[in-house]
CSV table of C-alpha atoms and ligand atoms in Angstrom, one decimal:
chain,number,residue,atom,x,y,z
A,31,UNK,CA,78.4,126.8,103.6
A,32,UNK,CA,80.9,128.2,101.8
A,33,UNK,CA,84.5,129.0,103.1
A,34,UNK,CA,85.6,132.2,104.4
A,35,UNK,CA,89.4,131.6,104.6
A,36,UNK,CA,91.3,131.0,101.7
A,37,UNK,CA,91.6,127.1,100.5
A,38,UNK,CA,93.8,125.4,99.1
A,39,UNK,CA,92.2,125.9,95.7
A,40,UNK,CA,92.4,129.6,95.7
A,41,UNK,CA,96.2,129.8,96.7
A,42,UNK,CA,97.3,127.3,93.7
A,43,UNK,CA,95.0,129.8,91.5
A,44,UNK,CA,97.8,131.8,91.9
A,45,UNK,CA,100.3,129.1,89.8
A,46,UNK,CA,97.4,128.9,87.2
A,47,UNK,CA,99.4,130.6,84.2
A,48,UNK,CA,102.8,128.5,84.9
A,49,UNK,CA,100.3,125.3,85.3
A,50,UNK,CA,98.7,125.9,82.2
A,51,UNK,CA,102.4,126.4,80.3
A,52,UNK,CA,103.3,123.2,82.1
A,53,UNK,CA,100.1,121.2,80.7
A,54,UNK,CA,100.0,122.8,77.5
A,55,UNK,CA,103.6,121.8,76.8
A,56,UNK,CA,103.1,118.2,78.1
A,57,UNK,CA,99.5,118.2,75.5
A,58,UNK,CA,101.8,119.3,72.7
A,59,UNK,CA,104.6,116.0,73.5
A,60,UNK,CA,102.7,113.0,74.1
A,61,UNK,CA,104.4,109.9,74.8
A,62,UNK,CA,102.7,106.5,75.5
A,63,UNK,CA,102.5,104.0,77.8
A,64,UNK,CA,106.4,103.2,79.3
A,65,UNK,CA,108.1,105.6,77.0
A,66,UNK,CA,107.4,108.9,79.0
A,67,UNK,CA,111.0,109.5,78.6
A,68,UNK,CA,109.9,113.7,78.2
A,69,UNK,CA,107.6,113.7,80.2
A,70,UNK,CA,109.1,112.1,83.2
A,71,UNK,CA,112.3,113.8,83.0
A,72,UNK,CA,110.3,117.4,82.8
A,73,UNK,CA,108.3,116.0,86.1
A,74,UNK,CA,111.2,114.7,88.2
A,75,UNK,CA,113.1,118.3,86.8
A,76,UNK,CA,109.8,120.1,88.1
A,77,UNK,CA,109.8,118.7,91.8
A,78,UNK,CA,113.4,119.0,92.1
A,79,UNK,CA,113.1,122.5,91.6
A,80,UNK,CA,110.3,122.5,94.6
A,81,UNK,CA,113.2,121.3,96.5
A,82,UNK,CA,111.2,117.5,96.6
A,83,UNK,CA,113.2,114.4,96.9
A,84,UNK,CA,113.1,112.7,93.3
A,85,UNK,CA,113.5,108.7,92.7
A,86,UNK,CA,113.1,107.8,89.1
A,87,UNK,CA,113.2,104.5,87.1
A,88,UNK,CA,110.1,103.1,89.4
A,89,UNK,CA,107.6,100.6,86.6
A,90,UNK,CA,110.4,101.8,84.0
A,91,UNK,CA,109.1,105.6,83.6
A,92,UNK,CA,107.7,106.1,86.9
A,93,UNK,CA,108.5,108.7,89.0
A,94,UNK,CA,108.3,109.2,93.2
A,95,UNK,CA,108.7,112.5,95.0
A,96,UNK,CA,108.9,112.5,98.8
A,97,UNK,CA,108.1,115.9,100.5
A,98,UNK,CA,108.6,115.7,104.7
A,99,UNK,CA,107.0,117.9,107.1
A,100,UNK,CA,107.5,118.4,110.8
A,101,UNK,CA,108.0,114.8,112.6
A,102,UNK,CA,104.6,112.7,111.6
A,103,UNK,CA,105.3,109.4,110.1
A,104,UNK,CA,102.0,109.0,109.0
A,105,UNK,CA,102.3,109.0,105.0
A,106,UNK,CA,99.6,109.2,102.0
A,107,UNK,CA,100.5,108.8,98.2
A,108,UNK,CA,99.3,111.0,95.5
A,109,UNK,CA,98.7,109.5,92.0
A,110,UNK,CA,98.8,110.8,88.9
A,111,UNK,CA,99.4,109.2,85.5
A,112,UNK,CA,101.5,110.5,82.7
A,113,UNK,CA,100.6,108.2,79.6
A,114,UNK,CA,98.9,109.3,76.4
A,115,UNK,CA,96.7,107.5,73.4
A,116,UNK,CA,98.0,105.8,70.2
A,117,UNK,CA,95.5,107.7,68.5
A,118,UNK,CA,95.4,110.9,66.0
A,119,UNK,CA,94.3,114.8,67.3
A,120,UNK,CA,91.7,116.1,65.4
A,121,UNK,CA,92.2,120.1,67.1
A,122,UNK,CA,94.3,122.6,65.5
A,123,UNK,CA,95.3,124.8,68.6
A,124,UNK,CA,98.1,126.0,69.4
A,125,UNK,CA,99.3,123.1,72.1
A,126,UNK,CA,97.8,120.4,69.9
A,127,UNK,CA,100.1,117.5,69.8
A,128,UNK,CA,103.7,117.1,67.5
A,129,UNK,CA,103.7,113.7,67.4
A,130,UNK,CA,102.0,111.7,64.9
A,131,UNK,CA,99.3,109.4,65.6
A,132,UNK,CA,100.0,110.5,69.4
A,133,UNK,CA,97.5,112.4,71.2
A,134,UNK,CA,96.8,113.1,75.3
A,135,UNK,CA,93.1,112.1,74.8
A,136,UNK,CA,92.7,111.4,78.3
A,137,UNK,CA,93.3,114.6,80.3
A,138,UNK,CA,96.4,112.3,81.6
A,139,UNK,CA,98.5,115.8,80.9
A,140,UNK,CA,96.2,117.6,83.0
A,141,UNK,CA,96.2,114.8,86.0
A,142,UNK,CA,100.1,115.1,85.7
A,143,UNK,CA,99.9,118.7,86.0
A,144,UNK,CA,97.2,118.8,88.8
A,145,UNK,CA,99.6,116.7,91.2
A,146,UNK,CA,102.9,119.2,89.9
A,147,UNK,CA,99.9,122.2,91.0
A,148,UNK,CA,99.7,119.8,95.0
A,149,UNK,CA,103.5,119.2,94.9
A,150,UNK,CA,104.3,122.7,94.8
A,151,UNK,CA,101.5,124.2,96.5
A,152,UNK,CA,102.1,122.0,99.4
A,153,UNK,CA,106.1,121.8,99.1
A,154,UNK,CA,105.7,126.1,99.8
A,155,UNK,CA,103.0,125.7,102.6
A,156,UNK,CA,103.8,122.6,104.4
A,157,UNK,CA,100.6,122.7,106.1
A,158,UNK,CA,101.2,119.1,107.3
A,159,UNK,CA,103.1,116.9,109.2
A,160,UNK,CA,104.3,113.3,108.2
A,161,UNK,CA,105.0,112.4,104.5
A,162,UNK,CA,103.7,112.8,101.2
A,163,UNK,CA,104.5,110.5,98.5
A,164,UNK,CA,103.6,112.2,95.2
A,165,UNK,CA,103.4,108.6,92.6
A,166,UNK,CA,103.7,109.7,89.0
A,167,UNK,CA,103.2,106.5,86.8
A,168,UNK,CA,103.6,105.5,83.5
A,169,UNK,CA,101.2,103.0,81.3
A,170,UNK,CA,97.7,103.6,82.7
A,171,UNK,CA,95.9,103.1,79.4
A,172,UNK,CA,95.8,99.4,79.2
A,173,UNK,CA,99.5,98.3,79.1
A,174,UNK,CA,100.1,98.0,83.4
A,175,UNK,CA,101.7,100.7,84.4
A,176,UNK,CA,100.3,100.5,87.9
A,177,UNK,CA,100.5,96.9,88.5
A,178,UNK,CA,104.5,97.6,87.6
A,179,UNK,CA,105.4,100.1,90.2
A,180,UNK,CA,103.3,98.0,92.5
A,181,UNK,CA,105.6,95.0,91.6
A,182,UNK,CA,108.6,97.1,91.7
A,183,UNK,CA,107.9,97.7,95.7
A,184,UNK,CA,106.5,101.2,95.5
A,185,UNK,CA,104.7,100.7,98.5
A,186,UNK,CA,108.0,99.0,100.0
A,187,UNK,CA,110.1,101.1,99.4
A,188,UNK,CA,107.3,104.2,100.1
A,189,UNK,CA,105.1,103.0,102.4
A,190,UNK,CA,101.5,104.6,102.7
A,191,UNK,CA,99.2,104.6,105.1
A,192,UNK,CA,96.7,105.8,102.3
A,193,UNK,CA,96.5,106.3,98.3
A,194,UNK,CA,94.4,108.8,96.6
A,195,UNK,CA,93.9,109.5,92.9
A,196,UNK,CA,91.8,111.1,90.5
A,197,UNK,CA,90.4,111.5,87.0
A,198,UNK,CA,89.2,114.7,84.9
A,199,UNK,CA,85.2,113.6,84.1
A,200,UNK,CA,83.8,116.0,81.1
A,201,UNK,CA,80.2,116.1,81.3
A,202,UNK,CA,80.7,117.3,84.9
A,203,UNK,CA,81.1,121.4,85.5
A,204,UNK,CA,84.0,122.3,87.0
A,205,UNK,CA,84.4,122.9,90.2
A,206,UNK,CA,82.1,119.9,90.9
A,207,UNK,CA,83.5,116.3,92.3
A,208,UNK,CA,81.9,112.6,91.8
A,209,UNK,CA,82.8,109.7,94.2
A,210,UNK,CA,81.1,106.7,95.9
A,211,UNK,CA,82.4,104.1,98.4
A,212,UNK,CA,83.2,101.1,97.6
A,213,UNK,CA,83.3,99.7,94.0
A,214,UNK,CA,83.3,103.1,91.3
A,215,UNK,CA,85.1,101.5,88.4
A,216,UNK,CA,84.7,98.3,87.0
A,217,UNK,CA,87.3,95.3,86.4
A,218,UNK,CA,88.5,94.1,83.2
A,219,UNK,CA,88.5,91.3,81.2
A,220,UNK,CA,89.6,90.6,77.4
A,221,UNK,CA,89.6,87.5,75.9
A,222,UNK,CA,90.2,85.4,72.6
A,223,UNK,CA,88.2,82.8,71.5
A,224,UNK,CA,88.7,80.5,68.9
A,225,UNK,CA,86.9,77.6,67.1
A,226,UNK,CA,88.0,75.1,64.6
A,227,UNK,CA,86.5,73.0,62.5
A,228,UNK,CA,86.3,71.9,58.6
A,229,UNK,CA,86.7,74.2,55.9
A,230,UNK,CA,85.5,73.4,52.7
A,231,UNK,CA,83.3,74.4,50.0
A,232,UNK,CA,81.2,77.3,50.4
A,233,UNK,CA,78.4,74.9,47.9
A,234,UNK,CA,78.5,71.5,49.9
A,235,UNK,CA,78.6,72.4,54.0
A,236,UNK,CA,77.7,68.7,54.6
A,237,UNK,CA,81.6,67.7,54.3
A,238,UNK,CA,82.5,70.8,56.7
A,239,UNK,CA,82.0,71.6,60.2
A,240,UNK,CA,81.1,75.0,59.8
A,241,UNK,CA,83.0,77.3,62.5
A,242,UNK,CA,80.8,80.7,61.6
A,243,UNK,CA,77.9,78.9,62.8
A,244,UNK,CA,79.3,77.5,65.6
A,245,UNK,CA,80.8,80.8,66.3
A,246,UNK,CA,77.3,82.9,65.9
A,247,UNK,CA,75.7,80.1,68.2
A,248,UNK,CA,78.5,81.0,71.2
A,249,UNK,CA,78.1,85.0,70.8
A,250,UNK,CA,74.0,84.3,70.9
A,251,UNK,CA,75.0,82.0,74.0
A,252,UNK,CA,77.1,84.5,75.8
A,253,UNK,CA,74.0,87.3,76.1
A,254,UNK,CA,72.4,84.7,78.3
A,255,UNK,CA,75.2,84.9,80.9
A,256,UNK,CA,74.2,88.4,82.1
A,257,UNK,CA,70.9,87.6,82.0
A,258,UNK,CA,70.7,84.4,83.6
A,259,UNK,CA,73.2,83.8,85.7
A,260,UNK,CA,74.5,86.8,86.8
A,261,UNK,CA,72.4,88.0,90.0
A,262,UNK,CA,69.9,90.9,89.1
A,263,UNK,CA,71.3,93.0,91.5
A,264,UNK,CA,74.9,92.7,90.7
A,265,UNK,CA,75.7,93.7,87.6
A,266,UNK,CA,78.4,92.9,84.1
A,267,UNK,CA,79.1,93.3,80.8
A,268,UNK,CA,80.2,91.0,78.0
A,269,UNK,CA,80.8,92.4,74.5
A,270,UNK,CA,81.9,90.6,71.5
A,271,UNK,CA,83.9,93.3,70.0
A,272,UNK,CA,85.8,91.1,66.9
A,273,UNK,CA,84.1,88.0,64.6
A,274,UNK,CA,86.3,87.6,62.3
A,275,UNK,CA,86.3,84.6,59.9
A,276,UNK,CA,87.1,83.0,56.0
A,277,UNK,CA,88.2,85.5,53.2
A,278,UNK,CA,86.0,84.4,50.2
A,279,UNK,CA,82.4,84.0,49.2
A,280,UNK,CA,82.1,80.5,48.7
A,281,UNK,CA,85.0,79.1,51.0
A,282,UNK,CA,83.7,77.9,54.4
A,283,UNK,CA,87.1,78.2,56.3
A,284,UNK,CA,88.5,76.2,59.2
A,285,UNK,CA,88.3,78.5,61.8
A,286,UNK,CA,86.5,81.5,63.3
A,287,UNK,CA,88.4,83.8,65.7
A,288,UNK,CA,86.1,85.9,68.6
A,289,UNK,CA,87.6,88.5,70.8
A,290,UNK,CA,85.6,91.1,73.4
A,291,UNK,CA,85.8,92.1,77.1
A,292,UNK,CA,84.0,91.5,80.1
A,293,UNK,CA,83.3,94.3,82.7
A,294,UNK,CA,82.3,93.5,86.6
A,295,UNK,CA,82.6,95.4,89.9
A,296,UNK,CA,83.3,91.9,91.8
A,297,UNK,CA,86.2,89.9,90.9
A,298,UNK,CA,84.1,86.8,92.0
A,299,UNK,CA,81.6,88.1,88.8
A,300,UNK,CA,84.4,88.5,86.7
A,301,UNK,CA,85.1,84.5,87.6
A,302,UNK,CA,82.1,83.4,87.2
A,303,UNK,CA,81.5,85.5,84.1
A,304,UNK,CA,84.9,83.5,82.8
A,305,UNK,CA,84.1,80.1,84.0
A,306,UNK,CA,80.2,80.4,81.9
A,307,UNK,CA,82.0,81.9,78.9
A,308,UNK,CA,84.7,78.5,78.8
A,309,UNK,CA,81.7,75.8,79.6
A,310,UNK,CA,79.1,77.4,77.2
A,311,UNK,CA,81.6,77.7,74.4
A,312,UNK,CA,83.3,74.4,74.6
A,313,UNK,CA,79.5,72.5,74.8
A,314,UNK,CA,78.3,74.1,72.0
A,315,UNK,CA,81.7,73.9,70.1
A,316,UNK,CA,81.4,70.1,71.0
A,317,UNK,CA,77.6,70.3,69.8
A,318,UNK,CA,79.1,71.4,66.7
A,319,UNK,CA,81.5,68.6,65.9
A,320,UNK,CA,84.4,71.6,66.7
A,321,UNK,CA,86.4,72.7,69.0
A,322,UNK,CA,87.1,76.0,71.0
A,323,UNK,CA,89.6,77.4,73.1
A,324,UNK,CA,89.3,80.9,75.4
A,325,UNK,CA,92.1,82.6,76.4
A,326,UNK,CA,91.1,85.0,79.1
A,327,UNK,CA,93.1,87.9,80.7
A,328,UNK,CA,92.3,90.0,83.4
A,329,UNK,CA,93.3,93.7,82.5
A,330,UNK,CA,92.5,95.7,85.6
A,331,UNK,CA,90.6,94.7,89.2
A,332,UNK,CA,87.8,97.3,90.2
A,333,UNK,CA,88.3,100.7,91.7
A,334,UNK,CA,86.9,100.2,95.4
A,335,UNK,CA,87.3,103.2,97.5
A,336,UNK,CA,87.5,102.9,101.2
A,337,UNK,CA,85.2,103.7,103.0
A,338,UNK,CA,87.1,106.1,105.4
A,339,UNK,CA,88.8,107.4,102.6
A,340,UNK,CA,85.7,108.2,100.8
A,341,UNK,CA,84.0,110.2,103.3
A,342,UNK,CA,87.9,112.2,104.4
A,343,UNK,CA,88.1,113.0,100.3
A,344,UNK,CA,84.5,114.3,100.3
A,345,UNK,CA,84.7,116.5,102.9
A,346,UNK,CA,87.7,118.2,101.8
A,347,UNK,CA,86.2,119.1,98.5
A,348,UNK,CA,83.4,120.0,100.3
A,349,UNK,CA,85.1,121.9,102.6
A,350,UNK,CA,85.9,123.9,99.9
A,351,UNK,CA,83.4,124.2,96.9
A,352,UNK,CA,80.2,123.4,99.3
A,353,UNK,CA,78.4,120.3,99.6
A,354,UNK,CA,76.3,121.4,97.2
A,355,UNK,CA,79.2,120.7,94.5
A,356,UNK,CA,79.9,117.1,95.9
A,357,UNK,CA,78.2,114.1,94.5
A,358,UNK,CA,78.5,111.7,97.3
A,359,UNK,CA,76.7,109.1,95.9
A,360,UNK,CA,78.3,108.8,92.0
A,361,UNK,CA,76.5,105.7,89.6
A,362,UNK,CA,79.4,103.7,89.6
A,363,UNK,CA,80.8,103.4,85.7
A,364,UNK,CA,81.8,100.3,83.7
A,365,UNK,CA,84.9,101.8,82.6
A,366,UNK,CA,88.4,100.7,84.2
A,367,UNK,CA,91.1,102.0,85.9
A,368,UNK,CA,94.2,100.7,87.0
A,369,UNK,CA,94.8,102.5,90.2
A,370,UNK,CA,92.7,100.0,91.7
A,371,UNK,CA,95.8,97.9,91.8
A,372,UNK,CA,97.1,100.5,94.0
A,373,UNK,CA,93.6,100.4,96.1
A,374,UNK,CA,94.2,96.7,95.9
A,375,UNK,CA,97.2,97.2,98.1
A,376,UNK,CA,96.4,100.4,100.6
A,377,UNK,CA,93.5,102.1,101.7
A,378,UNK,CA,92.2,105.2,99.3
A,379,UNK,CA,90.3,107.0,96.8
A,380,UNK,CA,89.6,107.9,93.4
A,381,UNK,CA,87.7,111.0,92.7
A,382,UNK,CA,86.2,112.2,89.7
A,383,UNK,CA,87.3,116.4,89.0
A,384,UNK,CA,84.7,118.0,86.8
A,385,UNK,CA,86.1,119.0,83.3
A,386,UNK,CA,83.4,121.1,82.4
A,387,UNK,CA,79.6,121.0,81.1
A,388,UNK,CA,79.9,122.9,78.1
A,389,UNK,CA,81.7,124.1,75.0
A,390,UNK,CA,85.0,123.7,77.2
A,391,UNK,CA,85.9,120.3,78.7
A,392,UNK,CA,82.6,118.9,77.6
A,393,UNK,CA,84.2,116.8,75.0
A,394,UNK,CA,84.4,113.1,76.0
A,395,UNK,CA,87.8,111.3,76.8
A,396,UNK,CA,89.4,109.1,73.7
A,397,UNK,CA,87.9,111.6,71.2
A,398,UNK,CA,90.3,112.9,68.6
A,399,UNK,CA,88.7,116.7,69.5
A,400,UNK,CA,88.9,115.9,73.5
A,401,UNK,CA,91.4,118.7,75.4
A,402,UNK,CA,91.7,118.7,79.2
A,403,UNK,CA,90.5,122.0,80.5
A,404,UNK,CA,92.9,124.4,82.6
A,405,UNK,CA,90.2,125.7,84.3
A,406,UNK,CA,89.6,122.5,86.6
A,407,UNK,CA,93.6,122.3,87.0
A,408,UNK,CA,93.5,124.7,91.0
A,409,UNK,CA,90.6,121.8,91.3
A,410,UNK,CA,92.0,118.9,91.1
A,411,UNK,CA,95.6,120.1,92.6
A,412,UNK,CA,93.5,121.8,95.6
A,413,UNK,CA,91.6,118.2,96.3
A,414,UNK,CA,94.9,116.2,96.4
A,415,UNK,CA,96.4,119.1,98.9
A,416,UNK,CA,93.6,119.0,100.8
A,417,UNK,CA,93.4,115.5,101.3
A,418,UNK,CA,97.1,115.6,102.7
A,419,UNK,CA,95.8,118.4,105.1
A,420,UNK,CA,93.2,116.5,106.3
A,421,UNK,CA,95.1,113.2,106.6
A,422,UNK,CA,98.4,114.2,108.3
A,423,UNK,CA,96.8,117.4,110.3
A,424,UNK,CA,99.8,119.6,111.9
A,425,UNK,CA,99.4,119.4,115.9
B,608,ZN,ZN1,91.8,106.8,79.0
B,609,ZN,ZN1,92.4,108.3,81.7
């Protein structure tokens, strides 16, 4: 069943040409992770204007607005990141980026312009009573962003009963959404791994303790981890993404240097993902007659959605594009996020806004010819309203 009064999505339809301007111009100025100094400015410039309470300087670039209505002190947080890619754009339209070797290759534009679409949609209608907190943040791409706000007491300093956030998902049509409860996203893990032991001549390996071989045993030994000690109906990934060893064709060097990542949905996987990767390596390193050392860091936790929040976010969306346009029950993805560091501390959500099936928005995020499509902008600005409707409801 379709709606028959209007929804949030069709009044910010009505913003769609000063949107677009808005994300266009953010496309053409990309700025990466903790220097959003632009970008920032233009948003804390842009909710000011709403007539939105503006504190700046939160995770270094990060911006809060705080919109009140009526005399709830219920609150909810709306996230969206700002940072782009240090990576070349391969389009030549118009808004393609300015900056060399920059490019917004993750729709992060769009998500920024989607929350400006909520913030002003919902500082005009106040449709709600208690507090929003609209959570801009810098650095989502792999540098922390999230976990610095979090440390720099964003949710002390603006507490939330709630936190909801979203991603653009080409592949998907738009006007469609994609969640699941509990874990969607994977964690992260990267680590270094090296092994030493005795160069020498590329001719006479008995006076060397060859650390390519040694290091071609471990990446053999690591695909048995998954396999065979990680429980069928869990799930991980280890990759060995780097091998990179001596310089010359008959030098057997000293040492061999591994990197990769490791993907799980449970941070108890990710641990004992770690703990295999450190005994297998150093056994076998031993077996060797060398030695190896993992450094392992943990780059994001999973995305787990709340329950609650789950089913609240999908019935908005439904509420307003039909159920029939709601995937309820997404595959969860390998891929990270680091709003789960946000989900780590409050109750929430991340949804996934279709970007579009075809020609537009089909293109896949991190590709140089990737562009965020403006037609899924009253979408995703219409879910994040919604939500704030739904959760602080006016008496
Ligand atoms: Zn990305
Ligand atoms: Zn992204």
């Amino acid at each position: 069943m379709l709606p028959t009064h209007p929804t949030p999505i069709d009044h910010i339809r009505r913003y769609q040409e000063e949107l677009t301007a808005w994300r266009h111009d953010f496309h053409a100025h990309p700025e990466t992770g903790f220097e959003e100094v632009r970008t920032s400015a233009l948003v804390a410039e842009r909710l000011v204007a709403m007539g939105i309470e503006v504190h700046r300087g939160i995770g270094r670039t990060g911006v809060v607005g705080v919109l009140r209505s009526g005399r709830g002190n219920r609150a909810i947080g709306l996230r969206a990141d700002m940072d782009a890619l240090d990576m070349p754009e391969a389009n030549e339209f118009a808004h393609r980026s300015t900056i060399p070797g920059k490019m917004h290759g993750c729709g992060h534009d769009g998500h920024t312009t989607m929350l400006l679409g909520a913030a002003k949609y919902l500082a005009e209608t106040r449709n709600f009573d208690g507090i929003v907190h609209f959570i801009f943040q810098p650095a989502e791409e792999g540098q922390g962003g999230a976990q610095a706000m979090v440390a720099e007491g964003l949710f002390e300093r603006f507490p939330c009963d709630a936190v909801y956030g979203l991603h653009n998902r080409p592949g998907m049509p738009v006007g469609h959404y994609g969640i699941c409860a509990g874990p969607m996203m994977a964690g992260c893990g990267f680590f270094d791994l090296e092994i030493h032991g005795k160069g020498g001549h590329g001719a006479r390996p008995e006076s060397t303790v060859d650390p390519v071989v040694c290091g071609a045993a471990i990446v053999a030994a690591f695909q048995s981890i998954v396999a065979r000690n990680v429980a069928p109906n869990d799930t991980a990934v280890v990759s060995v993404t780097g091998f990179t060893a001596g310089t010359a064709y008959n030098v057997i060097p000293e040492k061999v240097a591994l990197r990769g990542t490791v993907r799980a949905f449970r941070t108890e996987t990710m641990r004992l993902v770690e703990e295999r990767m450190r005994s297998l390596a150093t056994a076998i390193a031993t077996g060797h007659g060398a030695t190896a050392e993992l450094a392992f860091r943990e780059i994001t936790v999973p995305v787990v959605n709340g329950a609650e929040q789950t089913a609240l976010i999908a019935d908005a969306a439904a509420g307003m594009v039909g159920e029939a346009h709601v995937d309820r029950h997404r595959i969860p993805a390998m891929g990270s996020e680091d709003f789960s560091y946000m989900l780590a501390e409050r109750p929430g959500a991340y949804i996934l806004v279709g970007n579009g099936a075809g020609e537009a928005g089909g293109c896949e995020v991190h590709n140089p010819r990737y562009d965020f499509n403006d037609a899924a902008i009253p979408y995703g600005a219409g879910i994040l309203a919604a939500v704030v409707e739904k959760e602080l409801p006016r008496g």
